[in-house]
Coordinates of C-alpha atoms and ligand atoms in Angstrom, one line a residue:
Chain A
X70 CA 0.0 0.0 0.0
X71 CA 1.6 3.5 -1.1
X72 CA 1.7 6.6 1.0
X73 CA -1.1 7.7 -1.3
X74 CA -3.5 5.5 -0.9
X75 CA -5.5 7.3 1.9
X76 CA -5.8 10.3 -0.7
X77 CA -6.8 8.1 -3.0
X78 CA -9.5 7.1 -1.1
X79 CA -10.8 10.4 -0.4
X80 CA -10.7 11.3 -3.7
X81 CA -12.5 8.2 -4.5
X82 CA -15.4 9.0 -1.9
X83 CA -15.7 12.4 -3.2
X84 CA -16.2 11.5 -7.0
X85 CA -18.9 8.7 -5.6
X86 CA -20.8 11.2 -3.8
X87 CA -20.6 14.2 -6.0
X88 CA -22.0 11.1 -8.8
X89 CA -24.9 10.5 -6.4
X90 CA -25.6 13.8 -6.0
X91 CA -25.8 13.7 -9.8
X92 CA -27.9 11.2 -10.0
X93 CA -30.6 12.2 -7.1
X94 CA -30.2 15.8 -9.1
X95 CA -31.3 14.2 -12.1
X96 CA -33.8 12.0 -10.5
X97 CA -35.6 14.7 -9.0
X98 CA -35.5 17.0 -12.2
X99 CA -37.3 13.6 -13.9
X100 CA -39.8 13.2 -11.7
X101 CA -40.8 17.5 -11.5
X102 CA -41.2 16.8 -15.5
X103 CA -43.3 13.7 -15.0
X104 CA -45.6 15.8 -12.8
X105 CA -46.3 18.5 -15.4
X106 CA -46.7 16.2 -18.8
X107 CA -49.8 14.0 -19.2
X108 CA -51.0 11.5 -18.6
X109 CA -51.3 11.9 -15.3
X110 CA -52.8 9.2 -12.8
X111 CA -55.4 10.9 -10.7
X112 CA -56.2 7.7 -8.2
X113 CA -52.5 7.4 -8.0
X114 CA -52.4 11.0 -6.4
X115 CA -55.3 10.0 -4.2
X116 CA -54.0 7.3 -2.9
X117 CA -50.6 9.2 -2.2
X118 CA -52.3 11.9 -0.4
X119 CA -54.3 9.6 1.7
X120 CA -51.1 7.6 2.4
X121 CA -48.7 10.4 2.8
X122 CA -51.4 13.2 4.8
X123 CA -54.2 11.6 6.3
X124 CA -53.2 8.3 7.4
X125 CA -49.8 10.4 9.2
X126 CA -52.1 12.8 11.1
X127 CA -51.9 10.5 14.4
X128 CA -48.1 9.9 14.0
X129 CA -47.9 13.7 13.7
X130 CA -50.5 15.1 16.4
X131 CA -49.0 12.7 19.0
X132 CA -45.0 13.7 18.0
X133 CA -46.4 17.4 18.0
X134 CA -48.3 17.2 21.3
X135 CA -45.1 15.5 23.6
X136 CA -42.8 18.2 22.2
X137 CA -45.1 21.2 22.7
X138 CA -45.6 20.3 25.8
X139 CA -42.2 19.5 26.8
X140 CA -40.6 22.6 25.2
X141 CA -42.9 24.7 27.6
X142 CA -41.7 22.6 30.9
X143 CA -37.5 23.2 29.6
X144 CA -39.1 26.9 28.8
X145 CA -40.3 27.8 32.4
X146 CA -37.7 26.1 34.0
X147 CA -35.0 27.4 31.9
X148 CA -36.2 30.6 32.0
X149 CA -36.5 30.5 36.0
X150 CA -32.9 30.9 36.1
X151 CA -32.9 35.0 35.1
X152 CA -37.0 35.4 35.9
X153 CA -38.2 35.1 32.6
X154 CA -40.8 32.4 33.1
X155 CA -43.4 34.6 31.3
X156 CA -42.0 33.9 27.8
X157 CA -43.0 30.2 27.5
X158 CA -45.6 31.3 25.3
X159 CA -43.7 33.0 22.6
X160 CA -41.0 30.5 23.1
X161 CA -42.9 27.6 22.1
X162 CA -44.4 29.6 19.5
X163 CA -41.1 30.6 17.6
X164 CA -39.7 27.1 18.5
X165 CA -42.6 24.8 17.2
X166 CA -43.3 27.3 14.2
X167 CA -39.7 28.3 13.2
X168 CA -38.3 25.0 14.3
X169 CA -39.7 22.0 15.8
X170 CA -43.1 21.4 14.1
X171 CA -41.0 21.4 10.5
X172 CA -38.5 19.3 11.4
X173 CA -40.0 16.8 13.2
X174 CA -43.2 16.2 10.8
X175 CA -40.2 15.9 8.4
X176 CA -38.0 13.1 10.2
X177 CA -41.1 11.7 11.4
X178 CA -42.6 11.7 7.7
X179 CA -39.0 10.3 6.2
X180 CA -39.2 7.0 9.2
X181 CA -43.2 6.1 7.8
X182 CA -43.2 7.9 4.3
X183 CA -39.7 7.0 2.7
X184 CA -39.6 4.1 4.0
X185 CA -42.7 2.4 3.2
X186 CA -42.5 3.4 -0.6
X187 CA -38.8 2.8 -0.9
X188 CA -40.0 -0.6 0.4
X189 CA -42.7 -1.0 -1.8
X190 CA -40.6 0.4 -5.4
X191 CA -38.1 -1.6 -4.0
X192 CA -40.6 -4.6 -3.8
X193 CA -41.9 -4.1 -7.4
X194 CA -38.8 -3.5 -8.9
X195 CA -37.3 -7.2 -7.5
X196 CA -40.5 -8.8 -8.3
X197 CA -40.4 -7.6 -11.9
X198 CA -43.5 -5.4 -11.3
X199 CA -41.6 -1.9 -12.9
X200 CA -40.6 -4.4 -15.7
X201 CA -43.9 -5.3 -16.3
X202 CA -45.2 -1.5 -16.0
X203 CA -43.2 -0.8 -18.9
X204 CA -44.4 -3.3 -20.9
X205 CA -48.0 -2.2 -19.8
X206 CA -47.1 1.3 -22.1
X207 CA -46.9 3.1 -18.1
X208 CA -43.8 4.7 -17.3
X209 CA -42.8 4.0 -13.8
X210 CA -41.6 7.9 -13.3
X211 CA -45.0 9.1 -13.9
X212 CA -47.3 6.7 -12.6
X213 CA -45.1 5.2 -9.1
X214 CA -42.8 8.2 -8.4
X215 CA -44.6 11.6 -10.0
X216 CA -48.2 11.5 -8.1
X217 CA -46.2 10.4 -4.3
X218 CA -43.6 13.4 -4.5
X219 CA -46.6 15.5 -5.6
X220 CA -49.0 14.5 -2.8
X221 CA -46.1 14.8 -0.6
X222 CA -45.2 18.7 -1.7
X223 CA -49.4 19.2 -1.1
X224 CA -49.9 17.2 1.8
X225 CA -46.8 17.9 4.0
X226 CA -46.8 21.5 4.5
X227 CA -50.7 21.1 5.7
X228 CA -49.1 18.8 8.2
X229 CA -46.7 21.0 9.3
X230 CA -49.3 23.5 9.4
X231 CA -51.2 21.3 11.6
X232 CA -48.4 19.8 13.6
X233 CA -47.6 23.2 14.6
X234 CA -51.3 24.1 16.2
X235 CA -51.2 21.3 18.1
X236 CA -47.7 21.5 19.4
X237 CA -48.6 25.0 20.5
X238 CA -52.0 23.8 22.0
X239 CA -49.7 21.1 23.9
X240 CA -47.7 23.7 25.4
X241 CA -51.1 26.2 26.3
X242 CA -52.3 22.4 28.1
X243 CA -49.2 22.4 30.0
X244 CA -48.5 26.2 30.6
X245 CA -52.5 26.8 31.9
X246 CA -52.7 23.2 33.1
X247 CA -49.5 23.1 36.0
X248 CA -47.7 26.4 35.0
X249 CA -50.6 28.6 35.9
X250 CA -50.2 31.0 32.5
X251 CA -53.6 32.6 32.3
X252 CA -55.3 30.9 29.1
X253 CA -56.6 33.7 27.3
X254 CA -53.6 35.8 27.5
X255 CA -51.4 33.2 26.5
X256 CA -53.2 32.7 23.5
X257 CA -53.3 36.4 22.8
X258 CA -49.2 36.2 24.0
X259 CA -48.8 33.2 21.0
X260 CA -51.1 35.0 18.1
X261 CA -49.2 38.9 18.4
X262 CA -46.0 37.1 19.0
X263 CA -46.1 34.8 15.9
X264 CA -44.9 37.1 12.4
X265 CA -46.2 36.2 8.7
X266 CA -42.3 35.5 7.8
X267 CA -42.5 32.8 10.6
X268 CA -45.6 30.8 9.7
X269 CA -44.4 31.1 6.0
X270 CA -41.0 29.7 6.7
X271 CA -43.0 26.5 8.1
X272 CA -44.7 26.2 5.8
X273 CA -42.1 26.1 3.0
X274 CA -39.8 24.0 5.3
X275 CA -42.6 21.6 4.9
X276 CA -42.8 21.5 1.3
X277 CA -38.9 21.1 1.2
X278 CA -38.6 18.4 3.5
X279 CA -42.2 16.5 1.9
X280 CA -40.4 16.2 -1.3
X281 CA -36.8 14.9 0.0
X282 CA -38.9 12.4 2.1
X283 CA -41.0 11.0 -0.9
X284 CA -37.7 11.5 -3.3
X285 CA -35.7 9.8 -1.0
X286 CA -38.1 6.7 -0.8
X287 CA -38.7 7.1 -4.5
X288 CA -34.9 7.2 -6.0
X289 CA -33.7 4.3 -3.5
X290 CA -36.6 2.2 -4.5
X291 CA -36.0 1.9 -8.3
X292 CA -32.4 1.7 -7.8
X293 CA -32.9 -1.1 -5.5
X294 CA -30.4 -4.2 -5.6
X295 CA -31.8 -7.6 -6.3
X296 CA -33.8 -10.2 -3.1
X297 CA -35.0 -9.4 0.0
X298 CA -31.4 -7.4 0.7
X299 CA -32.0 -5.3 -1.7
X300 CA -35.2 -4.1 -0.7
X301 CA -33.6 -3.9 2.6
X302 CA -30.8 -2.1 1.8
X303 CA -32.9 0.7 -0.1
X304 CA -35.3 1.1 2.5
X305 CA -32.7 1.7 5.0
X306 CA -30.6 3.9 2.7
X307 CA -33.7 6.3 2.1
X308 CA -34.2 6.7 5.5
X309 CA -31.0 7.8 6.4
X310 CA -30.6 9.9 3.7
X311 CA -34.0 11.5 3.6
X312 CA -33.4 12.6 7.3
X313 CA -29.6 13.9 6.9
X314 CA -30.9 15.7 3.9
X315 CA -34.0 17.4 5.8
X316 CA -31.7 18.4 8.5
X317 CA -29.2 20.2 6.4
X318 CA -32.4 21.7 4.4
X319 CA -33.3 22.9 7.4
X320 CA -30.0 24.6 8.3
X321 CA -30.2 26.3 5.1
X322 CA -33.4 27.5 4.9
X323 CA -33.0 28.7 8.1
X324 CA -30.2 30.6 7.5
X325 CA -31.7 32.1 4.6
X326 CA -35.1 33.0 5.6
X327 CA -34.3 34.7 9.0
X328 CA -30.4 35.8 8.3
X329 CA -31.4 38.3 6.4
Chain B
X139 CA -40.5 -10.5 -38.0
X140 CA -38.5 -9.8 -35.2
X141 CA -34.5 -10.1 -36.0
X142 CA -31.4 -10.0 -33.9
X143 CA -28.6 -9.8 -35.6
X144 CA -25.0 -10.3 -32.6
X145 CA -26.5 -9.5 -29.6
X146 CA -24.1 -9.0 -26.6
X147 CA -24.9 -9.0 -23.1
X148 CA -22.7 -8.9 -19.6
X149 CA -23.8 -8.1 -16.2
X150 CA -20.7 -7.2 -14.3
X151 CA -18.1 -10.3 -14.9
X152 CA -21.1 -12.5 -15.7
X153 CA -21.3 -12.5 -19.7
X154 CA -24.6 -13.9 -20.3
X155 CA -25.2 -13.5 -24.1
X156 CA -22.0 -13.8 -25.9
X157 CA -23.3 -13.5 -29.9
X158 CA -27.2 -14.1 -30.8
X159 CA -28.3 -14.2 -33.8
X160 CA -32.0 -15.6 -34.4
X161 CA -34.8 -14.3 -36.9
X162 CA -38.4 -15.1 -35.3
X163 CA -40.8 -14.5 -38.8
X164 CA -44.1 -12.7 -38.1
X165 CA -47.2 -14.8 -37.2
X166 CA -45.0 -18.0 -36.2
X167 CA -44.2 -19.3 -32.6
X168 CA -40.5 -19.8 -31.4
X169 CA -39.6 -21.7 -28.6
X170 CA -36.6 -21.0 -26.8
X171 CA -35.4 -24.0 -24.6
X172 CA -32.1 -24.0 -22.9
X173 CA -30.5 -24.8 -19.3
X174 CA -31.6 -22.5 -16.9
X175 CA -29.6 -19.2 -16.3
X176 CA -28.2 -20.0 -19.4
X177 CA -29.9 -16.1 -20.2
X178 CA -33.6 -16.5 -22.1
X179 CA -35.4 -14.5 -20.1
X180 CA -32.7 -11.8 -20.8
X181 CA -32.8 -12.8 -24.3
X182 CA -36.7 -11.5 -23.9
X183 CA -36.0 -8.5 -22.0
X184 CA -33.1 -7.5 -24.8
X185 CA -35.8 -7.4 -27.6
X186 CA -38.1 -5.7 -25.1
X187 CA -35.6 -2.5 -24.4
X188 CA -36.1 -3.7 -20.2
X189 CA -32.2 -4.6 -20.7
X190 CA -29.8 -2.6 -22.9
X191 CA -27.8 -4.7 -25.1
X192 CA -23.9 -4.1 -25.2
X193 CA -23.4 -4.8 -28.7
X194 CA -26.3 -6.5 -31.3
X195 CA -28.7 -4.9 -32.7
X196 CA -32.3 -5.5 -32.6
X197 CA -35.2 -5.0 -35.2
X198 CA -38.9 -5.4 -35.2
X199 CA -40.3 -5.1 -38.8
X200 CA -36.7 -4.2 -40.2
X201 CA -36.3 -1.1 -38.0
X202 CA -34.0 -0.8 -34.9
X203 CA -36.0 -1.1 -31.9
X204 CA -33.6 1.8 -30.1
X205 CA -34.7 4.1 -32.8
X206 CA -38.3 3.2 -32.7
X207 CA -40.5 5.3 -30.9
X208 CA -41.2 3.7 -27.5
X209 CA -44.9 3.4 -26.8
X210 CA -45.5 2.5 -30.1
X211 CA -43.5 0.0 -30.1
X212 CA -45.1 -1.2 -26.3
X213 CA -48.5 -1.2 -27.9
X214 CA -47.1 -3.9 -29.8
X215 CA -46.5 -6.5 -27.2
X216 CA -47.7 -8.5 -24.4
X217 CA -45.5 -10.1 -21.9
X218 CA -46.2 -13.0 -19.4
X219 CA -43.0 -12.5 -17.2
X220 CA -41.0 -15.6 -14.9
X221 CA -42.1 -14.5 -12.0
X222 CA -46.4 -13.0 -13.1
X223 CA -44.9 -9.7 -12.0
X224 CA -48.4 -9.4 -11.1
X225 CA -49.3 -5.7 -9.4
X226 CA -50.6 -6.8 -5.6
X227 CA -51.8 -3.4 -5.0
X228 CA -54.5 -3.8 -7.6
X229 CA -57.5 -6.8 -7.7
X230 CA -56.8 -9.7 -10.0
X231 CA -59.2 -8.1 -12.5
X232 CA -57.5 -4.5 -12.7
X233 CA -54.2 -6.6 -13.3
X234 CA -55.4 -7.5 -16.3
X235 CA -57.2 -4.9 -17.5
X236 CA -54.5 -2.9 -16.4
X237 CA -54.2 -1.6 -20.2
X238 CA -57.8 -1.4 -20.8
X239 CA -58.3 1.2 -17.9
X240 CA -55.6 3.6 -19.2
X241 CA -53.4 5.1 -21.8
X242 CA -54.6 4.7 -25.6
X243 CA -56.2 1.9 -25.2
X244 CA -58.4 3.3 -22.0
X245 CA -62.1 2.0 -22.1
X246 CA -64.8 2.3 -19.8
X247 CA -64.7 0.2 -16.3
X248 CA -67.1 -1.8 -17.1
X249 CA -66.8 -3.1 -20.3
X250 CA -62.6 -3.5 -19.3
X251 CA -64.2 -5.3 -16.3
X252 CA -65.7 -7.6 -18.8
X253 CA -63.0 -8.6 -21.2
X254 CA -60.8 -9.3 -18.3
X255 CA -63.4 -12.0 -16.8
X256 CA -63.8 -13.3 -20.2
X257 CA -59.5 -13.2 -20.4
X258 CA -59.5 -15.1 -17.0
X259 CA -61.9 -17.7 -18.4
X260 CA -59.8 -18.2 -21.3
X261 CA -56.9 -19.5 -18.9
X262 CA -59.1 -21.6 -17.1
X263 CA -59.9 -19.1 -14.0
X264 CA -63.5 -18.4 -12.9
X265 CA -65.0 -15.5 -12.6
X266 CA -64.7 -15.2 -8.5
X267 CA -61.1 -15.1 -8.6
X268 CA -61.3 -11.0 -10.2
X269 CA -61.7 -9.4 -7.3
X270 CA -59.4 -11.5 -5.6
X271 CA -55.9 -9.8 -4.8
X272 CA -52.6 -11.6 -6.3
X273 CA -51.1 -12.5 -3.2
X274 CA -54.2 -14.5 -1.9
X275 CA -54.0 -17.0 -5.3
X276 CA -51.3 -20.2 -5.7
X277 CA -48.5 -19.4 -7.7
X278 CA -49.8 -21.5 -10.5
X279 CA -52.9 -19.1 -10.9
X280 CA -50.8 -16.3 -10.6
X281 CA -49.1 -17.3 -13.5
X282 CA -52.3 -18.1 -15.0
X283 CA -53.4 -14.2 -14.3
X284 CA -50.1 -13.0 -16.0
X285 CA -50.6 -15.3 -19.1
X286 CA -54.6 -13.0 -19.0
X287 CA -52.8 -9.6 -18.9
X288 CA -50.5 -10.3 -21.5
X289 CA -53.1 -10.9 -23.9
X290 CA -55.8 -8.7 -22.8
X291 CA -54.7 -6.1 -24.9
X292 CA -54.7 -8.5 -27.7
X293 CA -51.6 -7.4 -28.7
X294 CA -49.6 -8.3 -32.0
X295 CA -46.3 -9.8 -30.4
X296 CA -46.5 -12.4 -27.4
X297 CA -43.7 -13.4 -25.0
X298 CA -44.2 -15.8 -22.6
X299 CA -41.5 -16.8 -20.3
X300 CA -42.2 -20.4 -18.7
X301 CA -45.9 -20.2 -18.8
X302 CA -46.9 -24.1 -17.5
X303 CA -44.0 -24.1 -15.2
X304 CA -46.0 -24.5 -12.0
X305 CA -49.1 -25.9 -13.4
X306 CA -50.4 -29.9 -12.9
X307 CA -50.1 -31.4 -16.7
X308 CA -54.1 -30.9 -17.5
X309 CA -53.9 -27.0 -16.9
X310 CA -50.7 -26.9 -18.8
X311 CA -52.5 -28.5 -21.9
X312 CA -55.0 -26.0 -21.1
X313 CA -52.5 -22.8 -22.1
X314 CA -50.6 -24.3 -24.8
X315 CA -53.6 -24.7 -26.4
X316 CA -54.2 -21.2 -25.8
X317 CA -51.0 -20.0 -26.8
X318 CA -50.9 -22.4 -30.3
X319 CA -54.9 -20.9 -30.4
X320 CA -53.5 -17.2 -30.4
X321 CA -50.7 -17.3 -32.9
X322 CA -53.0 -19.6 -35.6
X323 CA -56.0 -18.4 -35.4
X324 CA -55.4 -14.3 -33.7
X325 CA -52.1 -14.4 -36.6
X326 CA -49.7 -13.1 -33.3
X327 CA -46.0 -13.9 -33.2
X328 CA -45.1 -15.4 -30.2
X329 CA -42.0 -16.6 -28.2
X330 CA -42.1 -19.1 -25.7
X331 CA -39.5 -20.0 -23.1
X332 CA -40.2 -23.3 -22.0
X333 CA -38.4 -26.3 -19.9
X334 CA -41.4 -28.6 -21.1
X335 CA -40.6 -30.7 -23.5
X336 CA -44.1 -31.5 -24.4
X337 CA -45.3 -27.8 -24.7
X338 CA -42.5 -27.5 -27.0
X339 CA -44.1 -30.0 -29.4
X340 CA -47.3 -28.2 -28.6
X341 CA -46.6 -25.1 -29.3
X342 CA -43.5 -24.4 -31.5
X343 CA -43.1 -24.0 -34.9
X344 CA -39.8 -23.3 -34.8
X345 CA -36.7 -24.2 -32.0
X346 CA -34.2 -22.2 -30.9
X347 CA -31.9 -23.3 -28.2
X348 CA -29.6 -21.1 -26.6
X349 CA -26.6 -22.3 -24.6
X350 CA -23.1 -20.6 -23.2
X351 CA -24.3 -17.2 -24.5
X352 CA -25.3 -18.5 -28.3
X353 CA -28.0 -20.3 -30.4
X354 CA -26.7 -23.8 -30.4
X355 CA -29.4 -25.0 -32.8
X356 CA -32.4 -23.6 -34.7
X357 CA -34.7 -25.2 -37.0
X358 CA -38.4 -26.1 -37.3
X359 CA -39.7 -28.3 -34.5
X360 CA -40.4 -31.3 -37.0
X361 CA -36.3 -31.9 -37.5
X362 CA -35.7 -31.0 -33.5
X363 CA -35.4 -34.7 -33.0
X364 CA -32.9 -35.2 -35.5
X365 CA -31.3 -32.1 -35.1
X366 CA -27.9 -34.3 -35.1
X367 CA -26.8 -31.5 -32.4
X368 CA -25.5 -33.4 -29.5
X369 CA -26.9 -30.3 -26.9
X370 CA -30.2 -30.7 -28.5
X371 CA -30.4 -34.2 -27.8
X372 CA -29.0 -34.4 -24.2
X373 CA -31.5 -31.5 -23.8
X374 CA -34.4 -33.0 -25.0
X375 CA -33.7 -36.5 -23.9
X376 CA -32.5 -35.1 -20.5
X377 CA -29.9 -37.0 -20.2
X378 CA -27.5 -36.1 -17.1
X379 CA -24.5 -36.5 -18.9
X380 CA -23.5 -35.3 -22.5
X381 CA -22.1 -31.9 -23.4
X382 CA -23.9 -30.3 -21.2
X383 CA -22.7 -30.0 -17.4
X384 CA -24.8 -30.7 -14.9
X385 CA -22.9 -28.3 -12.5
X386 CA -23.1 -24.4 -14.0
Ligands
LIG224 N1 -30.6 -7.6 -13.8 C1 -29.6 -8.5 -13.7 N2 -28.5 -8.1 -13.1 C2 -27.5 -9.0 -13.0 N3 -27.5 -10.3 -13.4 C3 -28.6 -10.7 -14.0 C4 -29.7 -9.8 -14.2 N4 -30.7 -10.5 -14.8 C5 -30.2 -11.7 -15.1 N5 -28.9 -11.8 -14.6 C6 -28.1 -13.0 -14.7 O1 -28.2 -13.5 -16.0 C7 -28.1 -14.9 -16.0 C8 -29.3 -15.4 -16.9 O2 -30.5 -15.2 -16.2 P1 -31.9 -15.5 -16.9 O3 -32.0 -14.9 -18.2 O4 -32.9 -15.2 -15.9 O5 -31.8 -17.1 -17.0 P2 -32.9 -18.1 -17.6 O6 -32.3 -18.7 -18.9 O7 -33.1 -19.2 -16.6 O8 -34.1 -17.3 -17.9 C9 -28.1 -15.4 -14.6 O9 -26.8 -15.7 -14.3 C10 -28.6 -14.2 -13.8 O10 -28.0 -14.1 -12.6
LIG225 MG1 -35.8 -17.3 -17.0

């Protein structure tokens, strides 16, 4: 083994990811052209958004509710130290609006969304099922991978949306339940708190991290391996990559929406 | 007529198809026998554009299939695959309909609803098994249901990769008499891949067999027994020794 081996290998593992990168690039600019060319597949869609929205409201409300609730406990407590307890309510605002609610509808949408359709392309693509779509005159890109990553872009920014109510309503429980905040003006403390810019940034964050999810599940399904270990090994590699991705999304559309 | 003129295909170290040459004329069925993993099912999926040659060239009517436009060319063909590659999201009937209820072809539920019971009947499956899904039927009917949605479409080209395999000897007379039914009297060109010798004899007009990556032997089924090949004979005697190995 040479001294330069070790460079090598860097070098090696940059070319391989700046290729992937590539190929996700590409993958993604497929499937956006998919979504705008007929034919489209309108029970497909349905389907997706019942999968990808309604079916991930309980997962959602319950991940919302816990962290509301807790972020107003660190809130008071934290803020005991130099007498600010009275912020918990703008506090859990900013932080499940800005922050939380986003990102964890996201991570939470990449472990049940990503990986049950990177399981499932995965699935049809070992059992000959995309094979067989072609054949059938259906192109896999429009009628598998266009209608999810459109439901998700749709559907996931509603969640977030909604994920961020009842985060905040899990902190008002907490704040007016064993905090004694008085519930009206905590309300009225959330609502003139909470800016346009903040709610909008949510939402957005939403859309972002709705398409990495359903991307994610999409692109390591049909480039699954062959037998049960491929299907296993895509399923696993969109999950991890779908939530590294929608945490540095996150860092960056942070940065740009409130660095200004 | 569907002609391949040096096809060429290697998956990583593996070289499956060294050189094929094989001319399948329009309205007739070929039968493709061979060892298994000896590459007919890649052979199908070649002509099909589901695996890119390396080298070879393809052509369906005397134009290159890579040229051709795509759907077209799809329109064309109906494949039973290996494994049924049947859709188990979707009721047996929407599998094989699955044309009939979009694209070009789309037609209105019901009357799709109808040719695919009347396609399910033709392959020896009743009427209760529509609205059945895939995963709750033996593999056998599975197969069966694949065989329906390759020619629901009735389509001009048929490929059907090991379509009795799985099947008890009475329902595997059932669908080569279905399959010798389409090309003679519906005027299709089909190719077959079959292990069974006696489906061969059913169903071929002409043999091709394909072993270490080339067509060993072709001919018209009439001469396949005195082919004078000695890999046709081991083949179809099934002989453990001979030129074939046993161990591959
Ligand atoms: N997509 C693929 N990737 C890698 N190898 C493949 C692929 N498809 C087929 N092969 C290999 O090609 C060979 C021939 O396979 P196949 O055509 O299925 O054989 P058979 O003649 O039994 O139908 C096998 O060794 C198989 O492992
Ligand atoms: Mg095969």
């Amino acid at each position: 083994m040479s001294a330069l081996a070790p460079i090598g290998a860097i070098g090696r593992g940059t070319l391989a990811a700046m290729s992937s990168v590539g190929r996700v690039t590409l993958f993604a600019l497929s499937a956006l052209a998919h979504m705008i060319r007929p034919p489209f597949y309108p029970r497909e869609l349905a389907v997706a958004l019942l999968n990808i929205g309604w079916l991930s409201l309980p997962v959602v409300g319950l991940t919302a509710i816990f962290t509301g609730a807790a972020l107003a406990l660190q809130i008071y407590s934290g803020g005991a130290r130099f007498n600010a307890e009275a912020v918990v309510p703008q506090i859990v605002a900013i932080g499940m609006v800005r922050e939380l609610g986003p990102v964890l509808v996201g991570l939470m949408i990449a472990a049940r969304v990503t990986s049950s359709i990177a399981a499932e392309i995965a699935t049809m693509k070992v059992t000959e099922q995309i094979d067989a779509l072609v054949t059938l005159s259906t192109h896999p890109m429009k009628y598998l991978v266009a209608p999810r990553v459109l439901a998700a872009l749709l559907v996931v920014p509603l969640l977030v949306g909604i994920g961020d109510i009842i985060g905040i309503f899990g902190g008002y429980a907490v704040a007016t339940g064993s905090l004694g905040f008085n519930a009206a003006a905590y309300l009225k403390n959330t609502v003139d708190f909470l800016e346009p810019l903040d709610v909008i940034s949510s939402l957005v964050k939403g859309c972002a991290f709705g398409g990495i999810a359903a991307l994610m599940g999409c692109y390591f399904g049909m480039q699954s391996g062959r037998g049960a270990q491929g299907v296993g090994r895509a399923t696993k590699g969109s999950v991890e990559a779908a939530a590294v991705l929608i945490l540095a999304a996150n860092f960056l559309l942070t940065g740009a929406f409130f660095s200004l | 007529m569907i002609d391949l003129a040096h096809v060429q295909k290697t998956f990583g170290s593996n070289t499956v198809l060294r050189d094929v040459s094989l001319t399948i004329p329009k309205g007739t069925s070929m039968v493709i026998i061979g060892g298994s993993g000896t590459g007919k099912s890649v052979l199908l999926k070649c002509i099909l554009g589901l695996v890119t040659p390396d080298a070879g060239v393809i052509s369906l009517d005397g134009q290159d299939v890579t040229t051709a436009d795509r759907d077209a060319f799809l329109a064309r063909f109906g494949m039973l695959f290996q494994g049924a590659a049947l859709f188990d999201s979707l009721p047996v009937w929407q599998n094989v309909a699955f044309r009939l209820l979009r694209g070009s072809l789309q037609r209105p539920r019901a009357e799709a609803r109808e040719i695919a019971i009347e396609k399910l009947r033709r392959v020896g499956l009743k009427p209760d098994v529509a609205d059945r899904l895939p995963a709750e039927l033996s593999g056998g009917m599975q197969k069966r249901v694949g065989l329906a949605r390759a020619i629901a479409a009735e389509p001009e080209i048929i490929f059907f990769d090991e379509p009795t395999t799985g099947l008890d000897p009475i329902m595997a007379g059932v669908i080569n008499d279905l399959i010798r039914e389409i090309v003679t009297e519906m005027g299709a060109t089909a190719m077959t891949i079959t292990h069974d010798m006696s489906s061969v004899r059913a169903i071929a007009d002409n043999v091709a067999m394909l072993h270490d990556g080339v067509i060993q032997w072709t001919g018209p089924v009439a001469q396949m027994d005195h082919s004078g090949d000695p890999y046709v004979d081991q083949f179809i005697s099934g002989r453990a020794t001979g030129p074939i190995e046993a161990v591959r």
